[in-house]
Amino acid sequence: MATERELFRVRHDPVEWRGIVKRLLEIADQDGVDDRHLVLIDSLNAQTERVELSYRQAEWLLDARDDSEFVVTYLNFSIKLMLKECFENRFGIDDEDDQMWVEKTHSERLVRLRKMEAKRLFRIAVTLGVVEWD
């Protein structure tokens, strides 16, 4: 989920939200965007005038970005290293779904994750004490 600061910035900056829309359209061509976001992305792409987004539009746009874009680091922590450490400490994970997800993701030898998955990995890493975060 995007921060309030990021939502405010994107809502009021057509150059920024148009850039996000353009990247999402490129990703959509590779089946990287959920169908539920495509209607919004297409409608924003069709906008010809400089407009400010509503709060909800900005929220959906940033959700689509977070669901679609890949990252190799999250909050300056390497995805590859966090995944390795979480896998090695997987038996300390309380949630069975999280444990299975870490095992599956590690077995796929991924070095990048979608941003939403990176958030999940980070949460698990903090819970395990692999990453120290206040």
Backbone as JSON Lines, residues from 0, in Angstrom:
{"i":0,"aa":"M","n":[0.84,-1.18,0.0],"ca":[0.0,0.0,0.0],"c":[0.88,1.24,0.0]}
{"i":1,"aa":"A","n":[0.52,2.2,-0.79],"ca":[1.28,3.44,-0.93],"c":[1.08,4.33,0.3]}
{"i":2,"aa":"T","n":[2.05,5.16,0.56],"ca":[1.96,6.1,1.67],"c":[1.08,7.28,1.28]}
{"i":3,"aa":"E","n":[0.6,7.99,2.28],"ca":[-0.22,9.18,2.02],"c":[0.57,10.21,1.22]}
{"i":4,"aa":"R","n":[1.84,10.34,1.53],"ca":[2.7,11.3,0.83],"c":[2.79,10.94,-0.66]}
{"i":5,"aa":"E","n":[2.99,9.65,-0.93],"ca":[3.08,9.21,-2.32],"c":[1.75,9.41,-3.04]}
{"i":6,"aa":"L","n":[0.66,9.08,-2.38],"ca":[-0.67,9.28,-2.98],"c":[-0.88,10.75,-3.32]}
{"i":7,"aa":"F","n":[-0.55,11.64,-2.41],"ca":[-0.72,13.08,-2.64],"c":[0.13,13.53,-3.83]}
{"i":8,"aa":"R","n":[1.4,13.09,-3.86],"ca":[2.31,13.49,-4.93],"c":[1.79,13.02,-6.3]}
{"i":9,"aa":"V","n":[1.36,11.77,-6.37],"ca":[0.89,11.22,-7.65],"c":[-0.41,11.88,-8.08]}
{"i":10,"aa":"R","n":[-1.32,12.11,-7.14],"ca":[-2.6,12.74,-7.47],"c":[-2.42,14.09,-8.16]}
{"i":11,"aa":"H","n":[-1.46,14.86,-7.69],"ca":[-1.3,16.24,-8.16],"c":[-0.25,16.42,-9.25]}
{"i":12,"aa":"D","n":[0.35,15.34,-9.7],"ca":[1.42,15.44,-10.71],"c":[1.08,14.58,-11.92]}
{"i":13,"aa":"P","n":[0.47,15.2,-12.93],"ca":[0.09,14.42,-14.12],"c":[1.28,13.77,-14.83]}
{"i":14,"aa":"V","n":[2.44,14.39,-14.79],"ca":[3.62,13.81,-15.42],"c":[3.97,12.49,-14.75]}
{"i":15,"aa":"E","n":[3.9,12.46,-13.43],"ca":[4.24,11.23,-12.71],"c":[3.2,10.14,-12.94]}
{"i":16,"aa":"W","n":[1.91,10.47,-12.81],"ca":[0.93,9.38,-12.98],"c":[0.85,8.9,-14.41]}
{"i":17,"aa":"R","n":[1.11,9.79,-15.37],"ca":[1.14,9.34,-16.76],"c":[2.32,8.39,-17.01]}
{"i":18,"aa":"G","n":[3.45,8.64,-16.33],"ca":[4.6,7.76,-16.43],"c":[4.3,6.38,-15.88]}
{"i":19,"aa":"I","n":[3.58,6.34,-14.77],"ca":[3.18,5.06,-14.17],"c":[2.24,4.32,-15.11]}
{"i":20,"aa":"V","n":[1.28,5.05,-15.69],"ca":[0.33,4.44,-16.63],"c":[1.08,3.86,-17.83]}
{"i":21,"aa":"K","n":[2.05,4.61,-18.35],"ca":[2.81,4.14,-19.5],"c":[3.57,2.85,-19.18]}
{"i":22,"aa":"R","n":[4.22,2.81,-18.0],"ca":[4.94,1.59,-17.6],"c":[3.98,0.42,-17.43]}
{"i":23,"aa":"L","n":[2.82,0.68,-16.86],"ca":[1.84,-0.39,-16.64],"c":[1.3,-0.92,-17.97]}
{"i":24,"aa":"L","n":[1.13,-0.04,-18.94],"ca":[0.68,-0.49,-20.26],"c":[1.72,-1.39,-20.92]}
{"i":25,"aa":"E","n":[3.0,-1.06,-20.73],"ca":[4.07,-1.91,-21.26],"c":[4.06,-3.27,-20.57]}
{"i":26,"aa":"I","n":[3.85,-3.28,-19.26],"ca":[3.79,-4.53,-18.5],"c":[2.55,-5.31,-18.88]}
{"i":27,"aa":"A","n":[1.44,-4.6,-19.14],"ca":[0.18,-5.26,-19.49],"c":[0.31,-6.07,-20.78]}
{"i":28,"aa":"D","n":[1.15,-5.6,-21.69],"ca":[1.38,-6.33,-22.93],"c":[2.01,-7.7,-22.68]}
{"i":29,"aa":"Q","n":[2.64,-7.85,-21.52],"ca":[3.29,-9.12,-21.16],"c":[2.47,-9.87,-20.11]}
{"i":30,"aa":"D","n":[1.2,-9.56,-19.98],"ca":[0.3,-10.17,-19.0],"c":[0.76,-9.95,-17.57]}
{"i":31,"aa":"G","n":[1.31,-8.78,-17.29],"ca":[1.79,-8.5,-15.94],"c":[0.85,-7.66,-15.11]}
{"i":32,"aa":"V","n":[-0.31,-7.3,-15.66],"ca":[-1.26,-6.46,-14.94],"c":[-2.58,-7.19,-14.82]}
{"i":33,"aa":"D","n":[-3.15,-7.15,-13.62],"ca":[-4.44,-7.79,-13.39],"c":[-5.53,-7.12,-14.22]}
{"i":34,"aa":"D","n":[-6.48,-7.91,-14.67],"ca":[-7.59,-7.39,-15.47],"c":[-8.37,-6.32,-14.72]}
{"i":35,"aa":"R","n":[-8.46,-6.45,-13.41],"ca":[-9.25,-5.49,-12.63],"c":[-8.64,-4.09,-12.68]}
{"i":36,"aa":"H","n":[-7.35,-3.99,-12.99],"ca":[-6.7,-2.68,-13.08],"c":[-6.69,-2.12,-14.5]}
{"i":37,"aa":"L","n":[-6.9,-2.98,-15.49],"ca":[-6.77,-2.54,-16.89],"c":[-7.78,-1.47,-17.28]}
{"i":38,"aa":"V","n":[-8.99,-1.53,-16.77],"ca":[-10.0,-0.53,-17.12],"c":[-9.55,0.85,-16.67]}
{"i":39,"aa":"L","n":[-9.07,0.94,-15.44],"ca":[-8.59,2.22,-14.94],"c":[-7.38,2.7,-15.75]}
{"i":40,"aa":"I","n":[-6.45,1.82,-16.0],"ca":[-5.24,2.19,-16.73],"c":[-5.6,2.68,-18.13]}
{"i":41,"aa":"D","n":[-6.5,1.98,-18.81],"ca":[-6.92,2.41,-20.15],"c":[-7.62,3.76,-20.11]}
{"i":42,"aa":"S","n":[-8.48,3.97,-19.11],"ca":[-9.19,5.25,-19.03],"c":[-8.23,6.4,-18.72]}
{"i":43,"aa":"L","n":[-7.24,6.15,-17.88],"ca":[-6.26,7.2,-17.59],"c":[-5.38,7.47,-18.8]}
{"i":44,"aa":"N","n":[-5.08,6.44,-19.55],"ca":[-4.27,6.61,-20.76],"c":[-5.01,7.45,-21.8]}
{"i":45,"aa":"A","n":[-6.32,7.37,-21.8],"ca":[-7.13,8.12,-22.77],"c":[-7.28,9.59,-22.39]}
{"i":46,"aa":"Q","n":[-6.92,9.96,-21.16],"ca":[-7.02,11.36,-20.72],"c":[-6.11,12.22,-21.58]}
{"i":47,"aa":"T","n":[-6.64,13.3,-22.13],"ca":[-5.83,14.18,-22.97],"c":[-5.48,15.48,-22.27]}
{"i":48,"aa":"E","n":[-6.22,15.83,-21.26],"ca":[-5.96,17.09,-20.57],"c":[-5.24,16.83,-19.24]}
{"i":49,"aa":"R","n":[-4.6,17.84,-18.75],"ca":[-3.89,17.73,-17.46],"c":[-4.94,17.74,-16.36]}
{"i":50,"aa":"V","n":[-5.1,16.61,-15.73],"ca":[-6.1,16.52,-14.66],"c":[-5.45,15.98,-13.4]}
{"i":51,"aa":"E","n":[-6.09,16.29,-12.32],"ca":[-5.68,15.75,-11.03],"c":[-6.49,14.48,-10.79]}
{"i":52,"aa":"L","n":[-5.85,13.46,-10.29],"ca":[-6.55,12.21,-10.0],"c":[-7.31,12.32,-8.7]}
{"i":53,"aa":"S","n":[-8.38,11.56,-8.62],"ca":[-9.07,11.46,-7.33],"c":[-8.21,10.6,-6.41]}
{"i":54,"aa":"Y","n":[-8.49,10.66,-5.14],"ca":[-7.74,9.85,-4.18],"c":[-7.84,8.38,-4.54]}
{"i":55,"aa":"R","n":[-9.05,7.93,-4.87],"ca":[-9.27,6.52,-5.19],"c":[-8.53,6.1,-6.46]}
{"i":56,"aa":"Q","n":[-8.54,6.97,-7.49],"ca":[-7.82,6.65,-8.72],"c":[-6.32,6.49,-8.45]}
{"i":57,"aa":"A","n":[-5.77,7.4,-7.66],"ca":[-4.34,7.32,-7.32],"c":[-4.05,6.05,-6.53]}
{"i":58,"aa":"E","n":[-4.94,5.71,-5.62],"ca":[-4.76,4.51,-4.81],"c":[-4.76,3.25,-5.7]}
{"i":59,"aa":"W","n":[-5.71,3.17,-6.62],"ca":[-5.79,2.02,-7.52],"c":[-4.58,1.97,-8.45]}
{"i":60,"aa":"L","n":[-4.16,3.12,-8.94],"ca":[-3.02,3.17,-9.84],"c":[-1.76,2.67,-9.13]}
{"i":61,"aa":"L","n":[-1.54,3.12,-7.91],"ca":[-0.36,2.69,-7.17],"c":[-0.47,1.23,-6.74]}
{"i":62,"aa":"D","n":[-1.68,0.76,-6.47],"ca":[-1.88,-0.66,-6.19],"c":[-1.52,-1.5,-7.42]}
{"i":63,"aa":"A","n":[-1.95,-1.04,-8.59],"ca":[-1.64,-1.76,-9.83],"c":[-0.13,-1.79,-10.04]}
{"i":64,"aa":"R","n":[0.53,-0.67,-9.78],"ca":[1.99,-0.63,-9.9],"c":[2.64,-1.62,-8.94]}
{"i":65,"aa":"D","n":[2.2,-1.6,-7.69],"ca":[2.79,-2.48,-6.67],"c":[2.55,-3.95,-6.98]}
{"i":66,"aa":"D","n":[1.4,-4.25,-7.57],"ca":[1.08,-5.63,-7.93],"c":[1.86,-6.11,-9.15]}
{"i":67,"aa":"S","n":[2.38,-5.18,-9.95],"ca":[2.93,-5.52,-11.26],"c":[4.44,-5.39,-11.4]}
{"i":68,"aa":"E","n":[5.02,-4.38,-10.77],"ca":[6.44,-4.12,-10.99],"c":[7.32,-5.03,-10.15]}
{"i":69,"aa":"F","n":[8.43,-5.42,-10.73],"ca":[9.41,-6.26,-10.05],"c":[10.47,-5.4,-9.37]}
{"i":70,"aa":"V","n":[10.96,-5.87,-8.23],"ca":[12.05,-5.19,-7.52],"c":[13.1,-6.22,-7.13]}
{"i":71,"aa":"V","n":[14.34,-5.79,-7.05],"ca":[15.43,-6.66,-6.59],"c":[15.85,-6.3,-5.18]}
{"i":72,"aa":"T","n":[15.42,-5.12,-4.72],"ca":[15.63,-4.71,-3.34],"c":[14.33,-4.15,-2.8]}
{"i":73,"aa":"Y","n":[14.19,-4.24,-1.5],"ca":[13.03,-3.63,-0.84],"c":[13.54,-2.91,0.39]}
{"i":74,"aa":"L","n":[13.32,-1.6,0.45],"ca":[13.83,-0.76,1.53],"c":[15.33,-0.98,1.71]}
{"i":75,"aa":"N","n":[16.03,-1.06,0.6],"ca":[17.48,-1.25,0.54],"c":[17.96,-2.61,1.04]}
{"i":76,"aa":"F","n":[17.07,-3.58,1.15],"ca":[17.45,-4.94,1.51],"c":[17.33,-5.81,0.26]}
{"i":77,"aa":"S","n":[18.33,-6.62,0.01],"ca":[18.35,-7.49,-1.16],"c":[17.29,-8.58,-1.05]}
{"i":78,"aa":"I","n":[16.5,-8.72,-2.08],"ca":[15.49,-9.78,-2.13],"c":[16.17,-11.14,-2.04]}
{"i":79,"aa":"K","n":[17.23,-11.31,-2.8],"ca":[17.94,-12.59,-2.84],"c":[18.44,-12.99,-1.45]}
{"i":80,"aa":"L","n":[19.05,-12.06,-0.74],"ca":[19.59,-12.37,0.58],"c":[18.48,-12.58,1.61]}
{"i":81,"aa":"M","n":[17.44,-11.75,1.56],"ca":[16.32,-11.93,2.49],"c":[15.67,-13.29,2.29]}
{"i":82,"aa":"L","n":[15.49,-13.68,1.03],"ca":[14.86,-14.96,0.72],"c":[15.72,-16.12,1.23]}
{"i":83,"aa":"K","n":[17.02,-16.02,1.03],"ca":[17.95,-17.05,1.5],"c":[17.87,-17.19,3.02]}
{"i":84,"aa":"E","n":[17.92,-16.06,3.72],"ca":[17.88,-16.08,5.19],"c":[16.53,-16.58,5.71]}
{"i":85,"aa":"C","n":[15.46,-16.16,5.06],"ca":[14.12,-16.62,5.49],"c":[13.98,-18.12,5.25]}
{"i":86,"aa":"F","n":[14.52,-18.6,4.14],"ca":[14.44,-20.03,3.85],"c":[15.21,-20.82,4.9]}
{"i":87,"aa":"E","n":[16.4,-20.35,5.25],"ca":[17.21,-21.04,6.25],"c":[16.57,-21.03,7.63]}
{"i":88,"aa":"N","n":[15.73,-20.04,7.9],"ca":[15.05,-19.92,9.19],"c":[13.55,-20.21,9.09]}
{"i":89,"aa":"R","n":[13.14,-20.9,8.03],"ca":[11.71,-21.08,7.73],"c":[10.93,-21.82,8.8]}
{"i":90,"aa":"F","n":[11.6,-22.64,9.6],"ca":[10.87,-23.38,10.62],"c":[10.47,-22.49,11.8]}
{"i":91,"aa":"G","n":[10.97,-21.26,11.8],"ca":[10.57,-20.29,12.81],"c":[9.37,-19.46,12.39]}
{"i":92,"aa":"I","n":[8.88,-19.7,11.19],"ca":[7.72,-18.96,10.68],"c":[6.46,-19.58,11.26]}
{"i":93,"aa":"D","n":[5.65,-18.76,11.93],"ca":[4.44,-19.26,12.58],"c":[3.33,-19.6,11.59]}
{"i":94,"aa":"D","n":[3.19,-18.79,10.57],"ca":[2.11,-18.98,9.6],"c":[2.52,-20.03,8.57]}
{"i":95,"aa":"E","n":[1.74,-21.09,8.48],"ca":[2.06,-22.19,7.56],"c":[2.05,-21.73,6.11]}
{"i":96,"aa":"D","n":[1.13,-20.83,5.75],"ca":[1.08,-20.31,4.38],"c":[2.35,-19.54,4.04]}
{"i":97,"aa":"D","n":[2.83,-18.74,5.0],"ca":[4.07,-17.99,4.77],"c":[5.25,-18.95,4.62]}
{"i":98,"aa":"Q","n":[5.29,-19.99,5.43],"ca":[6.39,-20.95,5.35],"c":[6.39,-21.64,3.99]}
{"i":99,"aa":"M","n":[5.21,-22.08,3.53],"ca":[5.11,-22.74,2.23],"c":[5.49,-21.77,1.1]}
{"i":100,"aa":"W","n":[5.07,-20.52,1.24],"ca":[5.39,-19.52,0.23],"c":[6.9,-19.3,0.14]}
{"i":101,"aa":"V","n":[7.58,-19.19,1.3],"ca":[9.04,-19.01,1.31],"c":[9.72,-20.22,0.65]}
{"i":102,"aa":"E","n":[9.27,-21.42,0.98],"ca":[9.86,-22.63,0.39],"c":[9.68,-22.65,-1.12]}
{"i":103,"aa":"K","n":[8.48,-22.34,-1.57],"ca":[8.18,-22.34,-3.0],"c":[8.99,-21.26,-3.72]}
{"i":104,"aa":"T","n":[9.01,-20.07,-3.16],"ca":[9.72,-18.96,-3.79],"c":[11.22,-19.23,-3.83]}
{"i":105,"aa":"H","n":[11.76,-19.79,-2.77],"ca":[13.19,-20.12,-2.73],"c":[13.52,-21.19,-3.76]}
{"i":106,"aa":"S","n":[12.65,-22.17,-3.9],"ca":[12.91,-23.26,-4.86],"c":[12.93,-22.77,-6.31]}
{"i":107,"aa":"E","n":[12.25,-21.65,-6.56],"ca":[12.22,-21.08,-7.91],"c":[13.46,-20.23,-8.2]}
{"i":108,"aa":"R","n":[14.33,-20.08,-7.2],"ca":[15.59,-19.34,-7.35],"c":[15.38,-17.91,-7.86]}
{"i":109,"aa":"L","n":[14.39,-17.25,-7.32],"ca":[14.07,-15.9,-7.75],"c":[15.02,-14.88,-7.11]}
{"i":110,"aa":"V","n":[15.43,-13.9,-7.89],"ca":[16.25,-12.81,-7.36],"c":[15.47,-11.5,-7.38]}
{"i":111,"aa":"R","n":[14.28,-11.55,-7.95],"ca":[13.4,-10.38,-7.98],"c":[11.98,-10.85,-7.71]}
{"i":112,"aa":"L","n":[11.21,-9.98,-7.1],"ca":[9.81,-10.27,-6.79],"c":[8.95,-9.07,-7.15]}
{"i":113,"aa":"R","n":[7.67,-9.32,-7.31],"ca":[6.76,-8.19,-7.45],"c":[6.77,-7.45,-6.12]}
{"i":114,"aa":"K","n":[6.51,-6.16,-6.18],"ca":[6.64,-5.33,-4.98],"c":[5.77,-5.85,-3.82]}
{"i":115,"aa":"M","n":[4.57,-6.31,-4.13],"ca":[3.69,-6.82,-3.08],"c":[4.3,-8.07,-2.44]}
{"i":116,"aa":"E","n":[4.93,-8.91,-3.24],"ca":[5.58,-10.1,-2.7],"c":[6.8,-9.71,-1.88]}
{"i":117,"aa":"A","n":[7.51,-8.67,-2.32],"ca":[8.67,-8.19,-1.57],"c":[8.24,-7.67,-0.19]}
{"i":118,"aa":"K","n":[7.1,-7.02,-0.13],"ca":[6.57,-6.56,1.16],"c":[6.3,-7.75,2.07]}
{"i":119,"aa":"R","n":[5.75,-8.79,1.51],"ca":[5.46,-10.0,2.29],"c":[6.77,-10.62,2.8]}
{"i":120,"aa":"L","n":[7.75,-10.74,1.92],"ca":[9.04,-11.29,2.32],"c":[9.68,-10.44,3.41]}
{"i":121,"aa":"F","n":[9.59,-9.14,3.28],"ca":[10.16,-8.23,4.27],"c":[9.48,-8.43,5.63]}
{"i":122,"aa":"R","n":[8.16,-8.53,5.62],"ca":[7.42,-8.75,6.87],"c":[7.87,-10.04,7.54]}
{"i":123,"aa":"I","n":[8.04,-11.09,6.75],"ca":[8.49,-12.38,7.28],"c":[9.91,-12.24,7.83]}
{"i":124,"aa":"A","n":[10.77,-11.55,7.09],"ca":[12.16,-11.37,7.52],"c":[12.25,-10.61,8.84]}
{"i":125,"aa":"V","n":[11.42,-9.59,9.0],"ca":[11.4,-8.82,10.25],"c":[10.91,-9.72,11.39]}
{"i":126,"aa":"T","n":[9.87,-10.48,11.14],"ca":[9.32,-11.38,12.17],"c":[10.37,-12.4,12.61]}
{"i":127,"aa":"L","n":[11.16,-12.9,11.68],"ca":[12.18,-13.88,12.0],"c":[13.44,-13.26,12.62]}
{"i":128,"aa":"G","n":[13.54,-11.95,12.55],"ca":[14.73,-11.28,13.06],"c":[15.88,-11.27,12.07]}
{"i":129,"aa":"V","n":[15.6,-11.65,10.84],"ca":[16.61,-11.67,9.78],"c":[16.97,-10.22,9.42]}
{"i":130,"aa":"V","n":[15.97,-9.35,9.48],"ca":[16.14,-7.93,9.18],"c":[15.73,-7.16,10.43]}
{"i":131,"aa":"E","n":[16.56,-6.21,10.81],"ca":[16.2,-5.35,11.95],"c":[15.56,-4.08,11.41]}
{"i":132,"aa":"W","n":[14.36,-3.81,11.86],"ca":[13.6,-2.64,11.39],"c":[12.78,-2.13,12.55]}
{"i":133,"aa":"D","n":[12.84,-0.81,12.72],"ca":[12.07,-0.2,13.83],"c":[10.65,0.08,13.46]}
